[in-house]
Amino acid sequence: MFSRRKALVALSGLVLAGCGSEPKVPPVIAAAPTPAPVLPPRKLRIALALGGGAARGFAHIGVIKALEAQGIVPDIVVGTSAGSVVGSLYAYGYNGFQLQKIALDMDEATISDWAMPFFGKSTGVLKGEALQSYVNKAVHNTPLEKLKIPFGCVATDLKNGEPILFRRGNTGLAVRASSSVPSVFQPVTINGHTYVDGGLVAPVPVRFAKEMGADFIIAVNISSATEGQKVASSLDVLMQTFTIMGQRLNQFELKDADVVITPPLGTMGSSDFNGRNLAILAGEQAAAAAMPQIKAKLKAKQQA
């Protein structure tokens, strides 16, 4: 009996203790704030705008090599004159080292087709057909619109002085038109219009790179300074004239580029094909020196 009473007392105590205490409520844990989404860097369409300058154009190859070494491959390529020659081959798919080999193997005679003056009325000492054939052979007759990188080249309408950006059709013919330095190459007729060198209207085709949809433009200016330039040939005289004319154009054109690379070509003449190796090296050095600026501006624009 005593044990039973004892058990009842103990049970009653437990019941009373349970009734007297508040039920335990689990603590409320505040939800962690949702972190702001981390947006990936904005994809920029990078353009390479390659200027004119005859033999000085070999420097473009060095610039391309340096950019590729840092993983910078343009989405758009635009060229004027010598820049259109290098640009077309690059847009076709040759990398910087392949372009260098092509340049060093190039025989100047393969792009020189002398015109026979017709009663002293020849409009150029070179016809330009050899240059056209050379480019078309190198790109395996691929038309402009089928090149791996979107490509455009600039020429000048001889009748009205207006620029034209070729983006479709025969690649070699368009490059020939863009490179037809007056009095050196004969003008080129395409669809009833006569065209000459694009350097008359766009020495470095920055605005056309923008027209093609570029977000970030790397311009390569290979035009020579007017002071101290050798004028050993008629081509040098003409190119010097182009440089003088183009300086003011470049002031407006280059200000819209994100980065301007100017290879240190010194007094290299426009007809100095023997200096091609040094020109390529100068292009590499200039692009390497500009690399911190290129990367910083690219990053800033991607995050804007």
mmCIF file of C-alpha atoms in Angstrom:
data_model
loop_
_atom_site.group_PDB
_atom_site.id
_atom_site.type_symbol
_atom_site.label_atom_id
_atom_site.label_comp_id
_atom_site.label_asym_id
_atom_site.label_seq_id
_atom_site.Cartn_x
_atom_site.Cartn_y
_atom_site.Cartn_z
ATOM 1 C CA MET A 1 0.000 0.000 0.000
ATOM 2 C CA PHE A 2 2.789 2.366 0.947
ATOM 3 C CA SER A 3 4.520 1.748 -2.355
ATOM 4 C CA ARG A 4 1.328 2.396 -4.292
ATOM 5 C CA ARG A 5 0.745 5.679 -2.433
ATOM 6 C CA LYS A 6 4.289 6.689 -3.056
ATOM 7 C CA ALA A 7 3.935 6.058 -6.762
ATOM 8 C CA LEU A 8 0.727 8.118 -6.956
ATOM 9 C CA VAL A 9 2.395 11.046 -5.193
ATOM 10 C CA ALA A 10 5.304 10.956 -7.587
ATOM 11 C CA LEU A 11 2.996 10.805 -10.607
ATOM 12 C CA SER A 12 0.924 13.717 -9.280
ATOM 13 C CA GLY A 13 4.107 15.750 -8.892
ATOM 14 C CA LEU A 14 5.098 15.154 -12.472
ATOM 15 C CA VAL A 15 1.661 16.165 -13.753
ATOM 16 C CA LEU A 16 1.659 19.364 -11.676
ATOM 17 C CA ALA A 17 5.159 20.224 -12.818
ATOM 18 C CA GLY A 18 4.124 19.799 -16.434
ATOM 19 C CA CYS A 19 1.071 22.025 -15.962
ATOM 20 C CA GLY A 20 3.058 24.764 -14.285
ATOM 21 C CA SER A 21 5.764 25.203 -16.929
ATOM 22 C CA GLU A 22 5.370 26.938 -20.292
ATOM 23 C CA PRO A 23 5.703 24.800 -23.385
ATOM 24 C CA LYS A 24 9.121 25.053 -24.987
ATOM 25 C CA VAL A 25 9.022 26.926 -28.290
ATOM 26 C CA PRO A 26 11.920 26.339 -30.673
ATOM 27 C CA PRO A 27 13.910 29.523 -31.255
ATOM 28 C CA VAL A 28 13.135 31.462 -34.441
ATOM 29 C CA ILE A 29 16.182 31.553 -36.689
ATOM 30 C CA ALA A 30 16.244 34.534 -39.032
ATOM 31 C CA ALA A 31 16.662 33.614 -42.675
ATOM 32 C CA ALA A 32 20.053 34.552 -44.086
ATOM 33 C CA PRO A 33 19.837 37.453 -46.550
ATOM 34 C CA THR A 34 19.864 36.379 -50.174
ATOM 35 C CA PRO A 35 23.214 37.395 -51.641
ATOM 36 C CA ALA A 36 23.083 39.693 -54.650
ATOM 37 C CA PRO A 37 23.655 37.719 -57.847
ATOM 38 C CA VAL A 38 27.178 37.983 -59.187
ATOM 39 C CA LEU A 39 26.863 38.949 -62.821
ATOM 40 C CA PRO A 40 29.448 37.586 -65.226
ATOM 41 C CA PRO A 41 31.598 40.167 -67.019
ATOM 42 C CA ARG A 42 29.794 41.682 -69.966
ATOM 43 C CA LYS A 43 30.808 40.128 -73.265
ATOM 44 C CA LEU A 44 32.335 42.844 -75.397
ATOM 45 C CA ARG A 45 32.733 42.730 -79.153
ATOM 46 C CA ILE A 46 36.382 43.593 -79.667
ATOM 47 C CA ALA A 47 37.442 45.117 -82.982
ATOM 48 C CA LEU A 48 40.868 45.486 -84.494
ATOM 49 C CA ALA A 49 41.154 48.511 -86.793
ATOM 50 C CA LEU A 50 44.255 48.260 -88.990
ATOM 51 C CA GLY A 51 45.491 51.397 -90.720
ATOM 52 C CA GLY A 52 47.254 52.014 -94.012
ATOM 53 C CA GLY A 53 50.945 52.586 -94.613
ATOM 54 C CA ALA A 54 52.180 50.283 -97.412
ATOM 55 C CA ALA A 55 55.245 48.251 -96.286
ATOM 56 C CA ARG A 56 54.873 49.613 -92.750
ATOM 57 C CA GLY A 57 51.771 47.398 -92.611
ATOM 58 C CA PHE A 58 53.943 44.409 -91.674
ATOM 59 C CA ALA A 59 53.807 45.841 -88.145
ATOM 60 C CA HIS A 60 50.149 44.737 -87.964
ATOM 61 C CA ILE A 61 51.351 41.145 -87.849
ATOM 62 C CA GLY A 62 53.437 41.809 -84.745
ATOM 63 C CA VAL A 63 50.446 43.432 -83.032
ATOM 64 C CA ILE A 64 48.297 40.394 -83.815
ATOM 65 C CA LYS A 65 50.970 38.040 -82.428
ATOM 66 C CA ALA A 66 51.172 39.976 -79.156
ATOM 67 C CA LEU A 67 47.400 40.111 -78.734
ATOM 68 C CA GLU A 68 47.041 36.393 -79.383
ATOM 69 C CA ALA A 69 49.780 35.647 -76.837
ATOM 70 C CA GLN A 70 47.513 37.260 -74.216
ATOM 71 C CA GLY A 71 44.382 35.464 -75.420
ATOM 72 C CA ILE A 72 42.888 38.535 -77.066
ATOM 73 C CA VAL A 73 41.241 37.554 -80.345
ATOM 74 C CA PRO A 74 39.043 40.201 -82.016
ATOM 75 C CA ASP A 75 35.438 39.592 -82.990
ATOM 76 C CA ILE A 76 35.669 42.143 -85.819
ATOM 77 C CA VAL A 77 38.513 43.181 -88.123
ATOM 78 C CA VAL A 78 38.506 46.312 -90.292
ATOM 79 C CA GLY A 79 41.347 47.387 -92.547
ATOM 80 C CA THR A 80 42.443 50.200 -94.796
ATOM 81 C CA SER A 81 45.006 49.684 -97.566
ATOM 82 C CA ALA A 82 47.899 47.654 -96.081
ATOM 83 C CA GLY A 83 45.633 46.979 -93.117
ATOM 84 C CA SER A 84 43.095 45.402 -95.440
ATOM 85 C CA VAL A 85 45.721 42.978 -96.792
ATOM 86 C CA VAL A 86 46.793 41.763 -93.351
ATOM 87 C CA GLY A 87 43.247 41.964 -92.018
ATOM 88 C CA SER A 88 41.762 39.810 -94.765
ATOM 89 C CA LEU A 89 44.284 37.021 -94.188
ATOM 90 C CA TYR A 90 43.781 37.199 -90.427
ATOM 91 C CA ALA A 91 40.007 37.154 -90.794
ATOM 92 C CA TYR A 92 40.339 34.103 -93.036
ATOM 93 C CA GLY A 93 41.955 32.167 -90.207
ATOM 94 C CA TYR A 94 45.743 32.562 -90.289
ATOM 95 C CA ASN A 95 47.185 33.167 -86.834
ATOM 96 C CA GLY A 96 49.992 35.597 -86.059
ATOM 97 C CA PHE A 97 52.832 33.125 -86.558
ATOM 98 C CA GLN A 98 51.368 31.943 -89.855
ATOM 99 C CA LEU A 99 51.026 35.541 -90.996
ATOM 100 C CA GLN A 100 54.652 36.164 -90.119
ATOM 101 C CA LYS A 101 55.746 33.193 -92.219
ATOM 102 C CA ILE A 102 53.610 34.392 -95.127
ATOM 103 C CA ALA A 103 55.147 37.868 -94.831
ATOM 104 C CA LEU A 104 58.725 36.657 -94.705
ATOM 105 C CA ASP A 105 58.155 34.286 -97.633
ATOM 106 C CA MET A 106 56.458 36.960 -99.732
ATOM 107 C CA ASP A 107 58.245 37.962 -102.895
ATOM 108 C CA GLU A 108 57.489 41.573 -103.728
ATOM 109 C CA ALA A 109 57.376 40.601 -107.392
ATOM 110 C CA THR A 110 54.313 38.418 -106.770
ATOM 111 C CA ILE A 111 52.183 41.515 -106.093
ATOM 112 C CA SER A 112 53.818 43.741 -108.714
ATOM 113 C CA ASP A 113 52.226 43.684 -112.151
ATOM 114 C CA TRP A 114 53.572 46.591 -114.157
ATOM 115 C CA ALA A 115 51.121 48.364 -116.438
ATOM 116 C CA MET A 116 52.117 49.315 -119.960
ATOM 117 C CA PRO A 117 51.507 53.039 -120.437
ATOM 118 C CA PHE A 118 48.983 53.712 -123.154
ATOM 119 C CA PHE A 119 50.285 56.815 -124.966
ATOM 120 C CA GLY A 120 51.467 58.143 -121.631
ATOM 121 C CA LYS A 121 47.952 58.058 -120.157
ATOM 122 C CA SER A 122 48.354 55.191 -117.702
ATOM 123 C CA THR A 123 46.500 55.848 -114.418
ATOM 124 C CA GLY A 124 48.941 53.757 -112.392
ATOM 125 C CA VAL A 125 52.228 51.943 -112.781
ATOM 126 C CA LEU A 126 50.783 48.771 -111.238
ATOM 127 C CA LYS A 127 47.550 47.174 -112.381
ATOM 128 C CA GLY A 128 46.758 45.601 -109.030
ATOM 129 C CA GLU A 129 45.519 42.330 -110.485
ATOM 130 C CA ALA A 130 48.517 40.495 -108.992
ATOM 131 C CA LEU A 131 47.617 41.731 -105.495
ATOM 132 C CA GLN A 132 44.030 40.646 -106.034
ATOM 133 C CA SER A 133 45.149 37.168 -107.150
ATOM 134 C CA TYR A 134 47.615 36.880 -104.278
ATOM 135 C CA VAL A 135 44.942 37.598 -101.667
ATOM 136 C CA ASN A 136 42.336 35.360 -103.289
ATOM 137 C CA LYS A 137 44.809 32.492 -103.477
ATOM 138 C CA ALA A 138 45.744 32.957 -99.813
ATOM 139 C CA VAL A 139 42.093 32.885 -98.695
ATOM 140 C CA HIS A 140 41.202 30.098 -101.146
ATOM 141 C CA ASN A 141 38.732 32.369 -102.949
ATOM 142 C CA THR A 142 36.597 32.769 -99.824
ATOM 143 C CA PRO A 143 34.293 35.805 -100.214
ATOM 144 C CA LEU A 144 34.273 38.546 -97.606
ATOM 145 C CA GLU A 145 31.022 37.433 -96.006
ATOM 146 C CA LYS A 146 32.337 33.870 -95.480
ATOM 147 C CA LEU A 147 35.563 34.757 -93.639
ATOM 148 C CA LYS A 148 35.848 33.324 -90.110
ATOM 149 C CA ILE A 149 36.010 36.738 -88.448
ATOM 150 C CA PRO A 150 33.604 39.447 -89.667
ATOM 151 C CA PHE A 151 35.750 41.643 -91.882
ATOM 152 C CA GLY A 152 35.404 44.919 -93.718
ATOM 153 C CA CYS A 153 37.808 46.990 -95.776
ATOM 154 C CA VAL A 154 37.569 50.648 -96.706
ATOM 155 C CA ALA A 155 38.031 52.219 -100.146
ATOM 156 C CA THR A 156 37.310 55.660 -101.579
ATOM 157 C CA ASP A 157 34.830 56.383 -104.360
ATOM 158 C CA LEU A 158 36.915 58.353 -106.846
ATOM 159 C CA LYS A 159 33.916 60.216 -108.253
ATOM 160 C CA ASN A 160 32.432 61.692 -105.083
ATOM 161 C CA GLY A 161 35.156 61.120 -102.478
ATOM 162 C CA GLU A 162 32.839 59.068 -100.272
ATOM 163 C CA PRO A 163 34.155 56.095 -98.298
ATOM 164 C CA ILE A 164 32.749 52.623 -98.847
ATOM 165 C CA LEU A 165 33.036 49.662 -96.507
ATOM 166 C CA PHE A 166 33.232 46.421 -98.460
ATOM 167 C CA ARG A 167 31.719 43.517 -96.504
ATOM 168 C CA ARG A 168 30.508 41.209 -99.251
ATOM 169 C CA GLY A 169 31.890 39.864 -102.488
ATOM 170 C CA ASN A 170 35.322 39.075 -103.880
ATOM 171 C CA THR A 171 37.865 39.453 -101.079
ATOM 172 C CA GLY A 172 40.877 40.041 -103.325
ATOM 173 C CA LEU A 173 39.049 42.630 -105.399
ATOM 174 C CA ALA A 174 37.917 44.559 -102.311
ATOM 175 C CA VAL A 175 41.445 44.509 -100.849
ATOM 176 C CA ARG A 176 42.824 45.658 -104.191
ATOM 177 C CA ALA A 177 40.395 48.585 -104.216
ATOM 178 C CA SER A 178 41.287 49.496 -100.631
ATOM 179 C CA SER A 179 44.997 49.411 -101.517
ATOM 180 C CA SER A 180 44.897 51.297 -104.829
ATOM 181 C CA VAL A 181 47.217 54.180 -104.030
ATOM 182 C CA PRO A 182 46.550 56.788 -106.761
ATOM 183 C CA SER A 183 49.220 56.909 -109.466
ATOM 184 C CA VAL A 184 50.795 53.711 -108.087
ATOM 185 C CA PHE A 185 47.909 51.276 -108.614
ATOM 186 C CA GLN A 186 45.293 51.717 -111.276
ATOM 187 C CA PRO A 187 41.836 52.525 -109.872
ATOM 188 C CA VAL A 188 39.425 49.610 -109.507
ATOM 189 C CA THR A 189 35.956 49.514 -111.028
ATOM 190 C CA ILE A 190 33.297 47.564 -109.119
ATOM 191 C CA ASN A 191 29.625 47.657 -110.098
ATOM 192 C CA GLY A 192 30.132 50.790 -112.173
ATOM 193 C CA HIS A 193 31.972 52.722 -109.449
ATOM 194 C CA THR A 194 35.677 53.528 -109.495
ATOM 195 C CA TYR A 195 37.603 53.157 -106.258
ATOM 196 C CA VAL A 196 41.017 54.137 -104.931
ATOM 197 C CA ASP A 197 42.903 53.747 -101.656
ATOM 198 C CA GLY A 198 40.834 53.951 -98.481
ATOM 199 C CA GLY A 199 43.545 55.939 -96.744
ATOM 200 C CA LEU A 200 42.207 59.084 -98.403
ATOM 201 C CA VAL A 201 39.110 58.959 -96.204
ATOM 202 C CA ALA A 202 39.925 56.610 -93.315
ATOM 203 C CA PRO A 203 43.658 56.167 -92.609
ATOM 204 C CA VAL A 204 42.720 54.083 -89.546
ATOM 205 C CA PRO A 205 39.110 52.829 -89.903
ATOM 206 C CA VAL A 206 37.895 53.292 -86.322
ATOM 207 C CA ARG A 207 34.439 54.628 -87.186
ATOM 208 C CA PHE A 208 33.789 51.664 -89.450
ATOM 209 C CA ALA A 209 34.696 49.266 -86.653
ATOM 210 C CA LYS A 210 32.037 51.005 -84.578
ATOM 211 C CA GLU A 211 29.636 50.793 -87.506
ATOM 212 C CA MET A 212 30.163 47.017 -87.576
ATOM 213 C CA GLY A 213 29.033 46.769 -83.947
ATOM 214 C CA ALA A 214 32.270 46.972 -81.952
ATOM 215 C CA ASP A 215 32.111 47.687 -78.210
ATOM 216 C CA PHE A 216 35.866 47.937 -77.736
ATOM 217 C CA ILE A 217 38.219 49.141 -80.473
ATOM 218 C CA ILE A 218 41.954 48.564 -80.661
ATOM 219 C CA ALA A 219 43.359 50.788 -83.413
ATOM 220 C CA VAL A 220 46.776 50.296 -84.996
ATOM 221 C CA ASN A 221 48.241 53.464 -86.473
ATOM 222 C CA ILE A 222 51.230 52.805 -88.751
ATOM 223 C CA SER A 223 51.251 56.140 -90.554
ATOM 224 C CA SER A 224 54.608 57.863 -90.466
ATOM 225 C CA ALA A 225 55.489 61.152 -88.855
ATOM 226 C CA THR A 226 56.059 63.835 -91.446
ATOM 227 C CA GLU A 227 59.359 64.950 -89.953
ATOM 228 C CA GLY A 228 62.507 63.109 -90.935
ATOM 229 C CA GLN A 229 60.841 60.774 -93.404
ATOM 230 C CA LYS A 230 62.906 59.439 -96.270
ATOM 231 C CA VAL A 231 61.452 60.208 -99.662
ATOM 232 C CA ALA A 232 63.649 57.978 -101.766
ATOM 233 C CA SER A 233 60.972 56.973 -104.267
ATOM 234 C CA SER A 234 57.797 58.255 -105.868
ATOM 235 C CA LEU A 235 55.839 55.908 -103.605
ATOM 236 C CA ASP A 236 57.490 57.495 -100.555
ATOM 237 C CA VAL A 237 56.507 60.947 -101.821
ATOM 238 C CA LEU A 238 52.925 59.840 -102.351
ATOM 239 C CA MET A 239 52.703 58.146 -98.967
ATOM 240 C CA GLN A 240 54.169 61.240 -97.329
ATOM 241 C CA THR A 241 51.422 63.237 -99.018
ATOM 242 C CA PHE A 242 48.866 60.774 -97.693
ATOM 243 C CA THR A 243 50.326 61.126 -94.215
ATOM 244 C CA ILE A 244 50.014 64.899 -94.291
ATOM 245 C CA MET A 245 46.421 64.642 -95.516
ATOM 246 C CA GLY A 246 45.574 61.920 -93.053
ATOM 247 C CA GLN A 247 46.919 63.538 -89.903
ATOM 248 C CA ARG A 248 43.857 65.698 -89.364
ATOM 249 C CA LEU A 249 41.528 62.812 -90.221
ATOM 250 C CA ASN A 250 43.301 60.662 -87.647
ATOM 251 C CA GLN A 251 42.785 63.289 -84.954
ATOM 252 C CA PHE A 252 39.048 62.721 -85.232
ATOM 253 C CA GLU A 253 39.196 59.014 -86.027
ATOM 254 C CA LEU A 254 41.564 57.829 -83.319
ATOM 255 C CA LYS A 255 39.851 59.645 -80.451
ATOM 256 C CA ASP A 256 36.994 57.144 -80.690
ATOM 257 C CA ALA A 257 39.307 54.150 -80.257
ATOM 258 C CA ASP A 258 39.618 52.634 -76.783
ATOM 259 C CA VAL A 259 43.318 51.936 -77.287
ATOM 260 C CA VAL A 260 45.671 53.194 -80.001
ATOM 261 C CA ILE A 261 48.825 51.203 -80.736
ATOM 262 C CA THR A 262 51.537 53.061 -82.662
ATOM 263 C CA PRO A 263 54.476 50.793 -83.538
ATOM 264 C CA PRO A 264 57.853 52.597 -83.367
ATOM 265 C CA LEU A 265 58.711 52.322 -87.054
ATOM 266 C CA GLY A 266 60.968 55.365 -87.141
ATOM 267 C CA THR A 267 61.882 56.441 -90.642
ATOM 268 C CA MET A 268 60.940 53.155 -92.300
ATOM 269 C CA GLY A 269 59.805 53.999 -95.813
ATOM 270 C CA SER A 270 56.509 52.939 -97.327
ATOM 271 C CA SER A 271 58.326 50.928 -99.994
ATOM 272 C CA ASP A 272 60.843 49.292 -97.649
ATOM 273 C CA PHE A 273 59.830 45.645 -97.967
ATOM 274 C CA ASN A 274 63.276 44.610 -96.727
ATOM 275 C CA GLY A 275 62.403 46.009 -93.324
ATOM 276 C CA ARG A 276 59.457 43.668 -92.801
ATOM 277 C CA ASN A 277 61.085 41.672 -89.984
ATOM 278 C CA LEU A 278 61.865 44.818 -87.977
ATOM 279 C CA ALA A 279 58.339 46.107 -88.619
ATOM 280 C CA ILE A 280 56.814 42.909 -87.231
ATOM 281 C CA LEU A 281 59.027 43.179 -84.158
ATOM 282 C CA ALA A 282 58.052 46.825 -83.671
ATOM 283 C CA GLY A 283 54.386 45.843 -83.791
ATOM 284 C CA GLU A 284 54.941 43.161 -81.161
ATOM 285 C CA GLN A 285 56.799 45.533 -78.865
ATOM 286 C CA ALA A 286 54.179 48.269 -79.161
ATOM 287 C CA ALA A 287 51.300 45.884 -78.454
ATOM 288 C CA ALA A 288 53.126 44.357 -75.477
ATOM 289 C CA ALA A 289 53.722 47.837 -74.048
ATOM 290 C CA ALA A 290 50.023 48.669 -74.475
ATOM 291 C CA MET A 291 48.824 45.407 -72.887
ATOM 292 C CA PRO A 292 48.302 46.727 -69.317
ATOM 293 C CA GLN A 293 46.205 49.560 -70.722
ATOM 294 C CA ILE A 294 44.219 47.177 -72.936
ATOM 295 C CA LYS A 295 43.466 44.798 -70.061
ATOM 296 C CA ALA A 296 42.553 47.572 -67.627
ATOM 297 C CA LYS A 297 40.199 49.260 -70.076
ATOM 298 C CA LEU A 298 38.649 45.953 -71.108
ATOM 299 C CA LYS A 299 37.955 45.052 -67.470
ATOM 300 C CA ALA A 300 36.496 48.469 -66.696
ATOM 301 C CA LYS A 301 34.216 48.346 -69.710
ATOM 302 C CA GLN A 302 33.092 44.787 -68.962
ATOM 303 C CA GLN A 303 32.058 45.773 -65.460
ATOM 304 C CA ALA A 304 30.371 49.019 -66.459
#
